[in-house]
Backbone as CSV, one residue per row, in Angstrom:
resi,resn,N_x,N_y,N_z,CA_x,CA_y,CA_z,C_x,C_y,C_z
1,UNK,17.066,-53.874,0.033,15.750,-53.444,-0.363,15.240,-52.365,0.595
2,UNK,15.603,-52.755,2.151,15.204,-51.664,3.050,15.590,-50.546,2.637
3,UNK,17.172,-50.204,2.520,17.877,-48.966,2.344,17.208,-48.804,1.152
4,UNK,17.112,-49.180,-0.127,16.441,-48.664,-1.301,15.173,-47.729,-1.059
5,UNK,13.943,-48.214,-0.366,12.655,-48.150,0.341,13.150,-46.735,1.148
6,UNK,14.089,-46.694,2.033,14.386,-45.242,2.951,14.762,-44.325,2.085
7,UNK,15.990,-44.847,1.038,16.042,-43.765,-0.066,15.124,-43.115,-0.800
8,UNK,14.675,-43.728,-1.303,13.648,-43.172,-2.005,12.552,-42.127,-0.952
9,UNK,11.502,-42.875,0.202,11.070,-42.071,0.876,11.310,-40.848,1.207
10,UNK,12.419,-40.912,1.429,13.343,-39.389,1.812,13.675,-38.404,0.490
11,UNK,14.080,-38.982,-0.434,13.924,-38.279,-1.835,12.357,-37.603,-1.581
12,UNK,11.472,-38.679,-1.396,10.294,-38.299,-2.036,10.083,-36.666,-0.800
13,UNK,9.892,-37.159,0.524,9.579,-36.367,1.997,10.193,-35.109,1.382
14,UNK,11.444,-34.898,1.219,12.317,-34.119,0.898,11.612,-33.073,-0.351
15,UNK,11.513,-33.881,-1.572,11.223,-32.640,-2.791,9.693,-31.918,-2.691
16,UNK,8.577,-33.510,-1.717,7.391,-32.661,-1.509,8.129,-31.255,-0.360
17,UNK,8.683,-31.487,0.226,8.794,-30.574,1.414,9.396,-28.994,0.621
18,UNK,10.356,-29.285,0.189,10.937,-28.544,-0.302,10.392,-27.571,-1.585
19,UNK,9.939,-28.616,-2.635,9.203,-28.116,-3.777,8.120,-27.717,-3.472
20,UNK,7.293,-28.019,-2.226,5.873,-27.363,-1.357,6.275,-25.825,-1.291
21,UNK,7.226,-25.466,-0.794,7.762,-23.940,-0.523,8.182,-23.506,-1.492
22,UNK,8.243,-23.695,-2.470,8.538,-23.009,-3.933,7.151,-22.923,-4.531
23,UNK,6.224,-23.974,-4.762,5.231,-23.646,-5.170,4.024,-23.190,-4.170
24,UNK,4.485,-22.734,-3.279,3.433,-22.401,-2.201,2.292,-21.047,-2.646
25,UNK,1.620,-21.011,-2.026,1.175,-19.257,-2.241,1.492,-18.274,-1.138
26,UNK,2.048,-17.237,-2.031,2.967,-15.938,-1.454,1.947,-15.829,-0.594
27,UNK,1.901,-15.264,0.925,0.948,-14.470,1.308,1.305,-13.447,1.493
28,UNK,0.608,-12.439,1.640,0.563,-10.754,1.294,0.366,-10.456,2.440
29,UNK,0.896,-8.885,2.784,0.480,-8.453,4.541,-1.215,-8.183,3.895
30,UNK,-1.943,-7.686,5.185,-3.145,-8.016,5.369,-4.108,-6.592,5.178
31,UNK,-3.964,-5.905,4.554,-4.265,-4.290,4.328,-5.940,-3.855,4.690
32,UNK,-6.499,-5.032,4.998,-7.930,-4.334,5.360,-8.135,-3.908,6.703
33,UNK,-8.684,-3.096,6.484,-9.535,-2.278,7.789,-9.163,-0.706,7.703
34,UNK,-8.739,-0.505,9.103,-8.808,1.174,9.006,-7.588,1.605,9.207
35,UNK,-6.763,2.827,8.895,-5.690,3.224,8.552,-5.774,4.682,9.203
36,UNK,-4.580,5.178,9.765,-4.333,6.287,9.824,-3.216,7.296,8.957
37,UNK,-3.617,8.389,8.819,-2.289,9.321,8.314,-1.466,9.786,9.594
38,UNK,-0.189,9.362,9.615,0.359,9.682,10.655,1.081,10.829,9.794
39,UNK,1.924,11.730,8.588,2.112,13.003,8.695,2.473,12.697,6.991
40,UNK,2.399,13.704,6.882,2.154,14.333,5.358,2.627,15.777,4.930
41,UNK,3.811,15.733,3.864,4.422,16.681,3.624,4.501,16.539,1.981
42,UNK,4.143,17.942,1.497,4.390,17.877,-0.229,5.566,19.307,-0.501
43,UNK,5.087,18.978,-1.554,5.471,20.717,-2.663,4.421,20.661,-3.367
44,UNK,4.165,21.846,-3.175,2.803,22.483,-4.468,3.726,23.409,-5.250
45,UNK,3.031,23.064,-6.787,3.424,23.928,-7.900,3.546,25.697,-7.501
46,UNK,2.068,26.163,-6.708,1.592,26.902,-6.643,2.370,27.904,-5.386
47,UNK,2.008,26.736,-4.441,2.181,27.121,-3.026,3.681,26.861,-2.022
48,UNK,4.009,26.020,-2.913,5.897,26.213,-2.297,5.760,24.757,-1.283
49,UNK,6.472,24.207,-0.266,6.502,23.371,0.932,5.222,23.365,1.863
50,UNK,4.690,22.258,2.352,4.317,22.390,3.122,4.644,20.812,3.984
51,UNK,4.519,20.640,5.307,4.571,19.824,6.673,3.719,19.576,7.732
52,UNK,2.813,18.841,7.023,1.382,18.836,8.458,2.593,17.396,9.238
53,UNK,1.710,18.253,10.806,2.722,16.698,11.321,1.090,16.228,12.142
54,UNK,0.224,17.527,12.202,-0.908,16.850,12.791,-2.523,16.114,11.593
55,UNK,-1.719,15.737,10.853,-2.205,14.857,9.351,-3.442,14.105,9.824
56,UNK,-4.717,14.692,9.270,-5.925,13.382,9.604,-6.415,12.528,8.913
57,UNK,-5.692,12.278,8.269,-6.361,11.333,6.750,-6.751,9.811,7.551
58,UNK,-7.852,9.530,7.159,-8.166,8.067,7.630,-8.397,7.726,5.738
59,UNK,-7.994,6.421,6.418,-8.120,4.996,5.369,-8.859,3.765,5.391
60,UNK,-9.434,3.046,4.710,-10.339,2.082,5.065,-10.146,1.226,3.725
61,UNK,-9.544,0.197,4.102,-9.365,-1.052,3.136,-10.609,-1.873,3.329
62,UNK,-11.563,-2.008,2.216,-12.942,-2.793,2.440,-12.849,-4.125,1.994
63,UNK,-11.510,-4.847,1.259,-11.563,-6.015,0.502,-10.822,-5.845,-0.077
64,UNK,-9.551,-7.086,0.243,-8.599,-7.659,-0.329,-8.690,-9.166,-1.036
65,UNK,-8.188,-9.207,-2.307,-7.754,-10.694,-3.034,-6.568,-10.794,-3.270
66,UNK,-6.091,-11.682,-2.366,-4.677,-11.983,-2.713,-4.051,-10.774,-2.723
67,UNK,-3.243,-10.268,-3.898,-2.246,-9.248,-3.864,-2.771,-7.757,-4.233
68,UNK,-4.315,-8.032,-4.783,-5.303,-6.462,-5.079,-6.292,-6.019,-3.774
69,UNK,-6.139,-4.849,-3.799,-7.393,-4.029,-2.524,-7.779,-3.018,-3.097
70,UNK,-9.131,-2.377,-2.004,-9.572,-1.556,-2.555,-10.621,-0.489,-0.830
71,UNK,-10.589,0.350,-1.532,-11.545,1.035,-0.084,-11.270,2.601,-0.398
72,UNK,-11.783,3.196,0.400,-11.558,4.679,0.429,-10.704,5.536,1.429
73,UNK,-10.090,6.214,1.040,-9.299,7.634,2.158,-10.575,9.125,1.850
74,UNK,-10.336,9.575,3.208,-10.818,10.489,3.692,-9.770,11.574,4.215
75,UNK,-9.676,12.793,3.900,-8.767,13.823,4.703,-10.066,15.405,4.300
76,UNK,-9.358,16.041,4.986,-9.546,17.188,4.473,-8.477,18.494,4.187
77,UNK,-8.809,19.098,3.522,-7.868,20.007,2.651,-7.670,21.083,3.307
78,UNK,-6.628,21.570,3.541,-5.954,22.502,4.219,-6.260,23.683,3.414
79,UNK,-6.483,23.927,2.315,-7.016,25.289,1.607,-8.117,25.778,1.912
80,UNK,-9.075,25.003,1.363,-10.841,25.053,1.426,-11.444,24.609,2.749
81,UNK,-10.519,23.649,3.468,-11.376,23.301,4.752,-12.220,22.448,4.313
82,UNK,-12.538,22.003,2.885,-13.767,20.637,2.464,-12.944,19.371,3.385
83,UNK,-14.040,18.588,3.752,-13.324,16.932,3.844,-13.674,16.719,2.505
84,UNK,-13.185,15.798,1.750,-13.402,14.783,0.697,-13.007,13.289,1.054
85,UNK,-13.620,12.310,0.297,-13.588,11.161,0.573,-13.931,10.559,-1.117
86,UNK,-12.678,9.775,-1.306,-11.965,8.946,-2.440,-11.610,7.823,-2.282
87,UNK,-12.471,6.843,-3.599,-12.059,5.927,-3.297,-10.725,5.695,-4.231
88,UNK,-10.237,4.196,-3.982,-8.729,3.924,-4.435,-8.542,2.377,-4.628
89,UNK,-8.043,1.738,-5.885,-7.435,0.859,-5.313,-6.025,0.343,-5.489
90,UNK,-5.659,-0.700,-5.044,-4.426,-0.969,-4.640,-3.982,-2.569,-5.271
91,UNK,-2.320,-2.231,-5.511,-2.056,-3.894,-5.672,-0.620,-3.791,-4.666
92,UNK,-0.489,-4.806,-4.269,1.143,-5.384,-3.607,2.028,-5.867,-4.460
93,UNK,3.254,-5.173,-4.319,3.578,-6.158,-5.173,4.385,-7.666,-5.305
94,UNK,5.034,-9.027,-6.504,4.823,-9.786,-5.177,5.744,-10.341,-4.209
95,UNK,6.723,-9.336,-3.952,7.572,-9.414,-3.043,7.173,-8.764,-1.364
96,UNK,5.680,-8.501,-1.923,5.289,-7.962,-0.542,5.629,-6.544,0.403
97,UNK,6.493,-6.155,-0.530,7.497,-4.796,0.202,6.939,-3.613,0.071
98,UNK,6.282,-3.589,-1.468,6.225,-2.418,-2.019,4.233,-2.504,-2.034
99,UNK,3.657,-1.264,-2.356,2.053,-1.012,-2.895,2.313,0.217,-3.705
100,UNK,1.376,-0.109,-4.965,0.818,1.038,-5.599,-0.548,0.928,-5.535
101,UNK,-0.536,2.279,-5.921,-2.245,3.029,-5.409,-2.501,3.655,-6.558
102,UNK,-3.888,3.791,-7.077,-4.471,5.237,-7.801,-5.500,5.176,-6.929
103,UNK,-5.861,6.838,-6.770,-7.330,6.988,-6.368,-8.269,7.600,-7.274
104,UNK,-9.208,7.028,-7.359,-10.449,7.344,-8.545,-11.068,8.581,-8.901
105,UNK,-10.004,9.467,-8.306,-10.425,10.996,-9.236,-8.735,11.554,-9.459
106,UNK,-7.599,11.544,-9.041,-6.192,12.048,-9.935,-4.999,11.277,-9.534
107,UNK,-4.648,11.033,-8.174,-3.918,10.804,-7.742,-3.283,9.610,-7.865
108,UNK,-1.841,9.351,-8.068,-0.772,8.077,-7.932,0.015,8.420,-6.866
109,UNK,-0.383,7.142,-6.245,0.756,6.889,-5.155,1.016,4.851,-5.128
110,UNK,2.437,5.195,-4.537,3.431,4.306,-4.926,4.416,4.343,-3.329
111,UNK,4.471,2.798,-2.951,4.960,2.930,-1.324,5.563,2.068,-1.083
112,UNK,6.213,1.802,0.101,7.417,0.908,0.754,6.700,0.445,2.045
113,UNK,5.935,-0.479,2.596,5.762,-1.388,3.349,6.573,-1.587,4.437
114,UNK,7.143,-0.863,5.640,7.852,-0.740,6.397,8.037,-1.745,7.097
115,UNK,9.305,-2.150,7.629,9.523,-3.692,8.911,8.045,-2.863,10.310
116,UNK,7.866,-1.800,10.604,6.811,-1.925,11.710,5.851,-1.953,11.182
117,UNK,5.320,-2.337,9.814,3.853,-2.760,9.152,3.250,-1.271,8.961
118,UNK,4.309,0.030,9.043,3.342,1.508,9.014,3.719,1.651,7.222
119,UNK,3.132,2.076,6.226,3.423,2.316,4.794,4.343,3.748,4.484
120,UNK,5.066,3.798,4.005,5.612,5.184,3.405,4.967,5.645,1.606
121,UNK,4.568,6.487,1.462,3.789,6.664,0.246,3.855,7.998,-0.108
122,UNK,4.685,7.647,-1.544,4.707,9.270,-2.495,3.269,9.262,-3.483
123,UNK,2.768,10.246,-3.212,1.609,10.628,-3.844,2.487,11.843,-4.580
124,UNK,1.302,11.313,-5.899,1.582,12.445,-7.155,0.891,13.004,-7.978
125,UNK,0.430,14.213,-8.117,-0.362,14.880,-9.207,0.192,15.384,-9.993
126,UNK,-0.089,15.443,-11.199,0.456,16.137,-12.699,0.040,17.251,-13.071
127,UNK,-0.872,17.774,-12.634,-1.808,19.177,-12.613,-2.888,18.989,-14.233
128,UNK,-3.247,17.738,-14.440,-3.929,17.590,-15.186,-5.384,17.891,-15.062
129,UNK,-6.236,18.220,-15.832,-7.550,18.541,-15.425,-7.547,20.079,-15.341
130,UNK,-6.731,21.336,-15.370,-7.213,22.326,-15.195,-6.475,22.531,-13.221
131,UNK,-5.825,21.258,-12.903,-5.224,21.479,-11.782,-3.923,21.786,-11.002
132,UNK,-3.303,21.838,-9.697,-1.874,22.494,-10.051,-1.280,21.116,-9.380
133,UNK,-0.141,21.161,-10.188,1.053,19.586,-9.900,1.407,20.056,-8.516
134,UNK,1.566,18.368,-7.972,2.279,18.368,-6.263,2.726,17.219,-6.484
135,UNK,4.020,17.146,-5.424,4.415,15.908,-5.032,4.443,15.967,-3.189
136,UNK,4.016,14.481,-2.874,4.599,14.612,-1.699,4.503,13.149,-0.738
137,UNK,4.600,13.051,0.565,5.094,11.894,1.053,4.134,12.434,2.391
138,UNK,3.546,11.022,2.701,2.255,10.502,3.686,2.800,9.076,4.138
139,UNK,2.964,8.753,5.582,3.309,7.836,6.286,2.103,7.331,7.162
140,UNK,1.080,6.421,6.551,-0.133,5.636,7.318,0.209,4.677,8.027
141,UNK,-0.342,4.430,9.320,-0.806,3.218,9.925,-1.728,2.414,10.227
142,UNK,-1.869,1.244,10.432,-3.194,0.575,11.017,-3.576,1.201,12.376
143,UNK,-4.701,1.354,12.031,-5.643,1.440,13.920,-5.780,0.590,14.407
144,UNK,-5.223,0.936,15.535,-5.385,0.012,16.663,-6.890,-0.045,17.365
């Protein structure tokens, strides 16, 4: 009867333990707060290559749920010299590796979640709106 009583317990210890980590909830890295552009390189339709390595784009994640965020980037434009500031939001996806982005006036970007927690992100315009198509690649970090 004892051994019956241990069997079972251990069945039971065992599938909560086990089946606990299968049905657990994923957690997501932690994307709020403030962000830096560490460097940013495209192609313009218009304008051919370009390579900022001294990139100022700040980022600001205001609120995350679970695997969706949201907040605004700030840079300014190397043509006009305007800053602009856009907001955006974001989902993870749920392997945690990857984020996509739109920001709320053209832009898609789509990224890889790096082992040092810095993002890699292709941003993309279509030249829709009367505007000219770019592609290009922006590597952010958290502020310290």
């Amino acid at each position: 009867m004892f051994m019956k009583r241990l069997i079972t317990a251990t069945t039971l210890a065992t599938t909560l333990l086990f089946g606990g980590m299968v049905f657990a909830d994923q957690s997501y890295p932690d994307m709020t707060g403030k962000w830096n552009t560490k460097s940013y390189s495209h192609h313009h339709e218009n304008k051919g290559f370009l390579n900022v390595s001294d990139a100022n784009g700040k980022w600001v994640v205001t609120e995350q749920q679970g695997r969706f965020f949201h907040g605004e980037r700030t840079y300014t434009n190397r043509s006009d010299k305007k800053t602009y500031t856009e907001g955006f939001s974001g989902v993870i996806s749920k392997d945690g590796k990857r984020i996509y982005l739109v920001d709320h006036d053209e832009d898609l970007l789509f990224g890889d979640i790096l082992d040092d927690g810095s993002i890699e992100l292709i941003i993309m315009d279509d030249g829709g709106n009367d505007d000219i198509s770019r592609i290009g690649v922006l590597e952010i970090e958290k502020a310290k």
